[in-house]
PDB file of C-alpha atoms and ligand atoms in Angstrom:
ATOM      1  CA  UNK A   1      46.087 106.726 149.362  1.00 96.00           C
ATOM      2  CA  UNK A   2      44.507 109.779 148.332  1.00 98.00           C
ATOM      3  CA  UNK A   3      40.851 109.470 149.070  1.00 98.00           C
ATOM      4  CA  UNK A   4      37.602 111.263 148.558  1.00 98.00           C
ATOM      5  CA  UNK A   5      34.572 110.576 150.602  1.00 98.00           C
ATOM      6  CA  UNK A   6      31.417 111.582 148.618  1.00 98.00           C
ATOM      7  CA  UNK A   7      27.780 111.528 149.768  1.00 97.00           C
ATOM      8  CA  UNK A   8      24.895 113.728 150.744  1.00 97.00           C
ATOM      9  CA  UNK A   9      24.979 115.774 153.988  1.00 95.00           C
ATOM     10  CA  UNK A  10      24.095 113.238 156.664  1.00 93.00           C
ATOM     11  CA  UNK A  11      25.187 110.152 154.650  1.00 95.00           C
ATOM     12  CA  UNK A  12      27.785 109.438 157.164  1.00 94.00           C
ATOM     13  CA  UNK A  13      30.923 110.806 155.518  1.00 96.00           C
ATOM     14  CA  UNK A  14      32.284 112.204 158.543  1.00 95.00           C
ATOM     15  CA  UNK A  15      31.913 109.315 160.792  1.00 96.00           C
ATOM     16  CA  UNK A  16      33.445 106.922 158.212  1.00 98.00           C
ATOM     17  CA  UNK A  17      36.258 109.336 157.159  1.00 98.00           C
ATOM     18  CA  UNK A  18      37.304 109.541 160.799  1.00 98.00           C
ATOM     19  CA  UNK A  19      37.406 105.677 161.027  1.00 98.00           C
ATOM     20  CA  UNK A  20      39.391 105.376 157.844  1.00 98.00           C
ATOM     21  CA  UNK A  21      41.804 108.151 159.011  1.00 98.00           C
ATOM     22  CA  UNK A  22      42.470 106.123 162.196  1.00 98.00           C
ATOM     23  CA  UNK A  23      42.761 102.759 160.440  1.00 97.00           C
ATOM     24  CA  UNK A  24      45.103 103.804 157.798  1.00 97.00           C
ATOM     25  CA  UNK A  25      46.909 106.605 159.664  1.00 97.00           C
ATOM     26  CA  UNK A  26      46.146 109.296 157.233  1.00 98.00           C
ATOM     27  CA  UNK A  27      44.790 112.828 158.032  1.00 98.00           C
ATOM     28  CA  UNK A  28      41.031 113.370 157.784  1.00 98.00           C
ATOM     29  CA  UNK A  29      40.460 116.641 156.132  1.00 98.00           C
ATOM     30  CA  UNK A  30      36.922 118.117 156.433  1.00 98.00           C
ATOM     31  CA  UNK A  31      36.279 121.338 154.807  1.00 98.00           C
ATOM     32  CA  UNK A  32      33.108 121.681 156.990  1.00 96.00           C
ATOM     33  CA  UNK A  33      35.163 121.288 160.149  1.00 96.00           C
ATOM     34  CA  UNK A  34      37.813 123.767 159.002  1.00 97.00           C
ATOM     35  CA  UNK A  35      35.093 126.296 157.942  1.00 97.00           C
ATOM     36  CA  UNK A  36      33.294 125.866 161.457  1.00 96.00           C
ATOM     37  CA  UNK A  37      36.763 126.382 163.239  1.00 97.00           C
ATOM     38  CA  UNK A  38      37.346 129.585 161.308  1.00 97.00           C
ATOM     39  CA  UNK A  39      33.759 130.790 161.831  1.00 97.00           C
ATOM     40  CA  UNK A  40      34.309 130.205 165.697  1.00 97.00           C
ATOM     41  CA  UNK A  41      37.751 131.933 165.787  1.00 98.00           C
ATOM     42  CA  UNK A  42      36.420 134.766 163.683  1.00 98.00           C
ATOM     43  CA  UNK A  43      39.242 134.729 161.075  1.00 97.00           C
ATOM     44  CA  UNK A  44      38.865 136.546 157.733  1.00 97.00           C
ATOM     45  CA  UNK A  45      37.783 133.204 155.993  1.00 97.00           C
ATOM     46  CA  UNK A  46      35.321 132.559 158.772  1.00 97.00           C
ATOM     47  CA  UNK A  47      33.719 135.904 158.469  1.00 98.00           C
ATOM     48  CA  UNK A  48      33.373 135.551 154.629  1.00 97.00           C
ATOM     49  CA  UNK A  49      32.256 131.868 154.987  1.00 97.00           C
ATOM     50  CA  UNK A  50      29.625 132.325 157.767  1.00 97.00           C
ATOM     51  CA  UNK A  51      26.479 133.563 155.844  1.00 97.00           C
ATOM     52  CA  UNK A  52      26.909 130.747 153.296  1.00 97.00           C
ATOM     53  CA  UNK A  53      27.242 127.954 155.952  1.00 96.00           C
ATOM     54  CA  UNK A  54      24.374 129.324 157.908  1.00 95.00           C
ATOM     55  CA  UNK A  55      22.081 129.100 154.822  1.00 95.00           C
ATOM     56  CA  UNK A  56      23.382 125.787 153.789  1.00 96.00           C
ATOM     57  CA  UNK A  57      24.859 127.321 150.395  1.00 98.00           C
ATOM     58  CA  UNK A  58      28.217 126.475 149.245  1.00 98.00           C
ATOM     59  CA  UNK A  59      31.015 128.812 150.134  1.00 98.00           C
ATOM     60  CA  UNK A  60      32.637 130.353 146.939  1.00 98.00           C
ATOM     61  CA  UNK A  61      34.902 127.874 145.371  1.00 97.00           C
ATOM     62  CA  UNK A  62      37.909 130.099 145.111  1.00 96.00           C
ATOM     63  CA  UNK A  63      37.922 130.384 148.956  1.00 97.00           C
ATOM     64  CA  UNK A  64      37.570 126.669 149.436  1.00 98.00           C
ATOM     65  CA  UNK A  65      40.027 125.638 146.674  1.00 97.00           C
ATOM     66  CA  UNK A  66      42.633 128.013 148.084  1.00 96.00           C
ATOM     67  CA  UNK A  67      42.075 126.526 151.636  1.00 96.00           C
ATOM     68  CA  UNK A  68      42.574 123.054 150.318  1.00 98.00           C
ATOM     69  CA  UNK A  69      45.528 123.821 148.121  1.00 97.00           C
ATOM     70  CA  UNK A  70      47.221 125.202 151.219  1.00 97.00           C
ATOM     71  CA  UNK A  71      46.127 122.310 153.445  1.00 97.00           C
ATOM     72  CA  UNK A  72      47.289 119.614 150.899  1.00 98.00           C
ATOM     73  CA  UNK A  73      50.657 121.137 150.682  1.00 97.00           C
ATOM     74  CA  UNK A  74      51.427 120.250 154.332  1.00 98.00           C
ATOM     75  CA  UNK A  75      53.829 117.530 155.139  1.00 98.00           C
ATOM     76  CA  UNK A  76      51.224 115.166 156.928  1.00 98.00           C
ATOM     77  CA  UNK A  77      49.424 114.565 153.651  1.00 98.00           C
ATOM     78  CA  UNK A  78      52.585 112.962 152.046  1.00 96.00           C
ATOM     79  CA  UNK A  79      51.403 109.393 152.453  1.00 95.00           C
ATOM     80  CA  UNK A  80      47.783 110.176 151.653  1.00 98.00           C
ATOM     81  CA  UNK A  81      44.704 111.702 153.135  1.00 98.00           C
ATOM     82  CA  UNK A  82      40.936 111.431 153.153  1.00 98.00           C
ATOM     83  CA  UNK A  83      38.806 114.396 152.037  1.00 98.00           C
ATOM     84  CA  UNK A  84      35.439 114.838 153.599  1.00 98.00           C
ATOM     85  CA  UNK A  85      33.137 117.490 151.967  1.00 98.00           C
ATOM     86  CA  UNK A  86      35.510 118.487 149.214  1.00 98.00           C
ATOM     87  CA  UNK A  87      35.168 118.703 146.301  1.00 98.00           C
ATOM     88  CA  UNK A  88      31.451 119.569 146.229  1.00 98.00           C
ATOM     89  CA  UNK A  89      30.990 120.799 142.711  1.00 98.00           C
ATOM     90  CA  UNK A  90      32.404 120.186 139.270  1.00 98.00           C
ATOM     91  CA  UNK A  91      34.224 123.495 139.402  1.00 98.00           C
ATOM     92  CA  UNK A  92      36.025 122.359 142.644  1.00 98.00           C
ATOM     93  CA  UNK A  93      36.775 118.892 141.162  1.00 98.00           C
ATOM     94  CA  UNK A  94      38.311 120.431 138.139  1.00 98.00           C
ATOM     95  CA  UNK A  95      40.421 122.793 140.246  1.00 98.00           C
ATOM     96  CA  UNK A  96      41.518 119.883 142.389  1.00 98.00           C
ATOM     97  CA  UNK A  97      42.477 117.683 139.499  1.00 97.00           C
ATOM     98  CA  UNK A  98      44.532 120.554 138.079  1.00 97.00           C
ATOM     99  CA  UNK A  99      46.915 120.174 140.967  1.00 94.00           C
ATOM    100  CA  UNK A 100      46.504 116.642 142.325  1.00 96.00           C
ATOM    101  CA  UNK A 101      45.090 113.356 141.155  1.00 96.00           C
ATOM    102  CA  UNK A 102      43.116 111.161 143.505  1.00 98.00           C
ATOM    103  CA  UNK A 103      43.361 107.354 143.927  1.00 98.00           C
ATOM    104  CA  UNK A 104      39.804 106.307 145.074  1.00 98.00           C
ATOM    105  CA  UNK A 105      36.436 108.174 145.453  1.00 98.00           C
ATOM    106  CA  UNK A 106      34.106 106.475 147.900  1.00 98.00           C
ATOM    107  CA  UNK A 107      30.513 107.270 147.341  1.00 98.00           C
ATOM    108  CA  UNK A 108      28.294 106.616 150.422  1.00 98.00           C
ATOM    109  CA  UNK A 109      24.746 106.061 148.980  1.00 98.00           C
ATOM    110  CA  UNK A 110      22.109 106.797 151.554  1.00 96.00           C
ATOM    111  CA  UNK A 111      18.381 107.194 151.125  1.00 96.00           C
ATOM    112  CA  UNK A 112      17.112 110.649 151.702  1.00 93.00           C
ATOM    113  CA  UNK A 113      14.494 109.516 154.388  1.00 93.00           C
ATOM    114  CA  UNK A 114      17.309 107.960 156.407  1.00 94.00           C
ATOM    115  CA  UNK A 115      19.392 111.129 155.904  1.00 94.00           C
ATOM    116  CA  UNK A 116      16.602 113.266 157.282  1.00 92.00           C
ATOM    117  CA  UNK A 117      16.257 111.249 160.540  1.00 90.00           C
ATOM    118  CA  UNK A 118      20.051 111.226 161.100  1.00 90.00           C
ATOM    119  CA  UNK A 119      20.275 115.062 160.554  1.00 91.00           C
ATOM    120  CA  UNK A 120      17.340 115.568 162.955  1.00 88.00           C
ATOM    121  CA  UNK A 121      19.171 113.409 165.644  1.00 89.00           C
ATOM    122  CA  UNK A 122      22.434 115.319 165.110  1.00 88.00           C
ATOM    123  CA  UNK A 123      20.611 118.646 165.506  1.00 87.00           C
ATOM    124  CA  UNK A 124      19.821 117.611 168.933  1.00 88.00           C
ATOM    125  CA  UNK A 125      23.190 116.203 169.798  1.00 90.00           C
ATOM    126  CA  UNK A 126      25.518 118.600 168.186  1.00 88.00           C
ATOM    127  CA  UNK A 127      23.404 121.764 167.946  1.00 84.00           C
ATOM    128  CA  UNK A 128      24.777 122.699 164.596  1.00 84.00           C
ATOM    129  CA  UNK A 129      23.294 125.879 163.173  1.00 82.00           C
ATOM    130  CA  UNK A 130      22.767 124.519 159.839  1.00 89.00           C
ATOM    131  CA  UNK A 131      20.868 121.337 160.948  1.00 87.00           C
ATOM    132  CA  UNK A 132      17.374 123.000 161.190  1.00 88.00           C
ATOM    133  CA  UNK A 133      14.684 121.816 158.846  1.00 88.00           C
ATOM    134  CA  UNK A 134      14.777 124.577 156.242  1.00 89.00           C
ATOM    135  CA  UNK A 135      18.618 124.644 155.848  1.00 93.00           C
ATOM    136  CA  UNK A 136      18.596 120.912 155.737  1.00 92.00           C
ATOM    137  CA  UNK A 137      16.323 121.049 152.695  1.00 92.00           C
ATOM    138  CA  UNK A 138      18.422 123.562 151.049  1.00 95.00           C
ATOM    139  CA  UNK A 139      21.651 121.547 151.732  1.00 95.00           C
ATOM    140  CA  UNK A 140      19.996 118.446 150.106  1.00 96.00           C
ATOM    141  CA  UNK A 141      18.994 120.582 147.057  1.00 97.00           C
ATOM    142  CA  UNK A 142      22.517 121.960 146.782  1.00 98.00           C
ATOM    143  CA  UNK A 143      23.876 118.395 147.004  1.00 98.00           C
ATOM    144  CA  UNK A 144      21.560 117.229 144.192  1.00 97.00           C
ATOM    145  CA  UNK A 145      22.277 120.148 141.985  1.00 98.00           C
ATOM    146  CA  UNK A 146      26.053 120.808 142.664  1.00 98.00           C
ATOM    147  CA  UNK A 147      27.527 117.796 144.199  1.00 98.00           C
ATOM    148  CA  UNK A 148      25.845 114.746 142.746  1.00 98.00           C
ATOM    149  CA  UNK A 149      27.191 115.270 139.198  1.00 98.00           C
ATOM    150  CA  UNK A 150      30.587 114.262 140.774  1.00 98.00           C
ATOM    151  CA  UNK A 151      29.419 110.752 140.765  1.00 98.00           C
ATOM    152  CA  UNK A 152      29.530 110.671 137.016  1.00 98.00           C
ATOM    153  CA  UNK A 153      32.710 112.700 136.957  1.00 98.00           C
ATOM    154  CA  UNK A 154      34.709 110.185 139.024  1.00 98.00           C
ATOM    155  CA  UNK A 155      32.914 107.229 137.502  1.00 98.00           C
ATOM    156  CA  UNK A 156      34.292 108.304 134.147  1.00 98.00           C
ATOM    157  CA  UNK A 157      37.730 108.554 135.648  1.00 97.00           C
ATOM    158  CA  UNK A 158      37.205 104.963 136.821  1.00 97.00           C
ATOM    159  CA  UNK A 159      38.037 105.674 140.370  1.00 97.00           C
ATOM    160  CA  UNK A 160      34.538 105.718 141.934  1.00 98.00           C
ATOM    161  CA  UNK A 161      33.546 102.995 144.361  1.00 98.00           C
ATOM    162  CA  UNK A 162      29.984 103.000 145.755  1.00 98.00           C
ATOM    163  CA  UNK A 163      29.098 101.700 149.171  1.00 98.00           C
ATOM    164  CA  UNK A 164      25.532 101.155 150.592  1.00 97.00           C
ATOM    165  CA  UNK A 165      25.172 103.801 153.371  1.00 97.00           C
ATOM    166  CA  UNK A 166      21.809 102.706 154.723  1.00 96.00           C
ATOM    167  CA  UNK A 167      22.931 100.178 157.256  1.00 92.00           C
ATOM    168  CA  UNK A 168      24.775 100.068 160.458  1.00 94.00           C
ATOM    169  CA  UNK A 169      27.843 102.187 160.907  1.00 96.00           C
ATOM    170  CA  UNK A 170      30.271  99.161 161.486  1.00 97.00           C
ATOM    171  CA  UNK A 171      28.867  97.357 158.381  1.00 97.00           C
ATOM    172  CA  UNK A 172      29.398 100.343 156.270  1.00 98.00           C
ATOM    173  CA  UNK A 173      32.835 100.733 157.557  1.00 98.00           C
ATOM    174  CA  UNK A 174      33.822  97.107 156.803  1.00 98.00           C
ATOM    175  CA  UNK A 175      32.507  97.537 153.180  1.00 98.00           C
ATOM    176  CA  UNK A 176      34.652 100.684 152.835  1.00 98.00           C
ATOM    177  CA  UNK A 177      37.682  98.646 154.089  1.00 98.00           C
ATOM    178  CA  UNK A 178      37.076  95.933 151.613  1.00 97.00           C
ATOM    179  CA  UNK A 179      37.070  98.503 148.795  1.00 97.00           C
ATOM    180  CA  UNK A 180      40.415 100.152 150.061  1.00 97.00           C
ATOM    181  CA  UNK A 181      42.139  96.735 150.742  1.00 95.00           C
ATOM    182  CA  UNK A 182      41.173  95.799 147.154  1.00 92.00           C
ATOM    183  CA  UNK A 183      42.690  98.761 145.753  1.00 90.00           C
ATOM    184  CA  UNK A 184      45.943  98.424 147.782  1.00 84.00           C
TER     185      UNK A 184
HETATM  186  P1  AMP B 201      29.736 119.872 155.938  1.00 52.81           P
HETATM  187  O1  AMP B 201      30.149 119.676 157.329  1.00 52.81           O
HETATM  188  O2  AMP B 201      30.622 118.975 155.067  1.00 52.81           O
HETATM  189  O3  AMP B 201      28.189 119.480 155.721  1.00 52.81           O
HETATM  190  O4  AMP B 201      29.752 121.487 155.531  1.00 52.81           O
HETATM  191  C1  AMP B 201      29.104 122.457 156.217  1.00 52.81           C
HETATM  192  C2  AMP B 201      28.956 123.695 155.413  1.00 52.81           C
HETATM  193  O5  AMP B 201      30.305 124.166 155.043  1.00 52.81           O
HETATM  194  C3  AMP B 201      28.260 123.567 153.890  1.00 52.81           C
HETATM  195  O6  AMP B 201      26.867 123.425 153.972  1.00 52.81           O
HETATM  196  C4  AMP B 201      28.910 124.600 153.132  1.00 52.81           C
HETATM  197  O7  AMP B 201      28.231 125.822 153.480  1.00 52.81           O
HETATM  198  C5  AMP B 201      30.262 124.603 153.707  1.00 52.81           C
HETATM  199  N1  AMP B 201      31.272 123.747 152.949  1.00 52.81           N
HETATM  200  C6  AMP B 201      31.844 122.646 153.298  1.00 52.81           C
HETATM  201  N2  AMP B 201      32.570 122.217 152.387  1.00 52.81           N
HETATM  202  C7  AMP B 201      32.526 123.039 151.248  1.00 52.81           C
HETATM  203  C8  AMP B 201      32.920 122.916 149.957  1.00 52.81           C
HETATM  204  N3  AMP B 201      33.751 122.105 149.490  1.00 52.81           N
HETATM  205  N4  AMP B 201      32.600 123.927 149.183  1.00 52.81           N
HETATM  206  C9  AMP B 201      31.762 124.996 149.443  1.00 52.81           C
HETATM  207  N5  AMP B 201      31.241 125.039 150.697  1.00 52.81           N
HETATM  208  C10 AMP B 201      31.549 124.083 151.604  1.00 52.81           C
END
């Protein structure tokens, strides 16, 4: 299964993608995690990406698309994968579909007031540089402008499945499993 996890920052994509990865034994590919690793390691990509990530802006698509093209050519993706945080704009979605079609896009729909509470909590626990109030606001604006149009894009391709993301982590997970078991 080639899956995409869609949703706003803090909607629970990472948590749910990790669970799906484990249950279906497919790699969890998070562009945010890969970028943060590169920033920490001080690679060329990390140096280029840092200022965008710190401000909560999107890293230029050509960098991210290249990164994903490379990652998705690895052997461990042969039986499927779950993408978390990519694509994040129509430009990226078009670039992806030019080299690979997806099976299911799961959109986690979470209210912004719940998201703000979760991100506040995460800021304390994980200490992520981009989980401060100003950057969070920008990330939600970027999501609304750049990423939200993907809901329509994948809906038109008839592969979008929406799941309510406001409840309990385990209930959300069971709803995603239902969607995926129906697909299979
Ligand atoms: P995330 O962990 O998914 O919230 O991503 C953290 C940050 O990494 C984002 O705010 C962006 O700066 C950057 N990033 C992650 N994925 C992408 C992407 N697909 N395109 C551009 N920038 C990205």
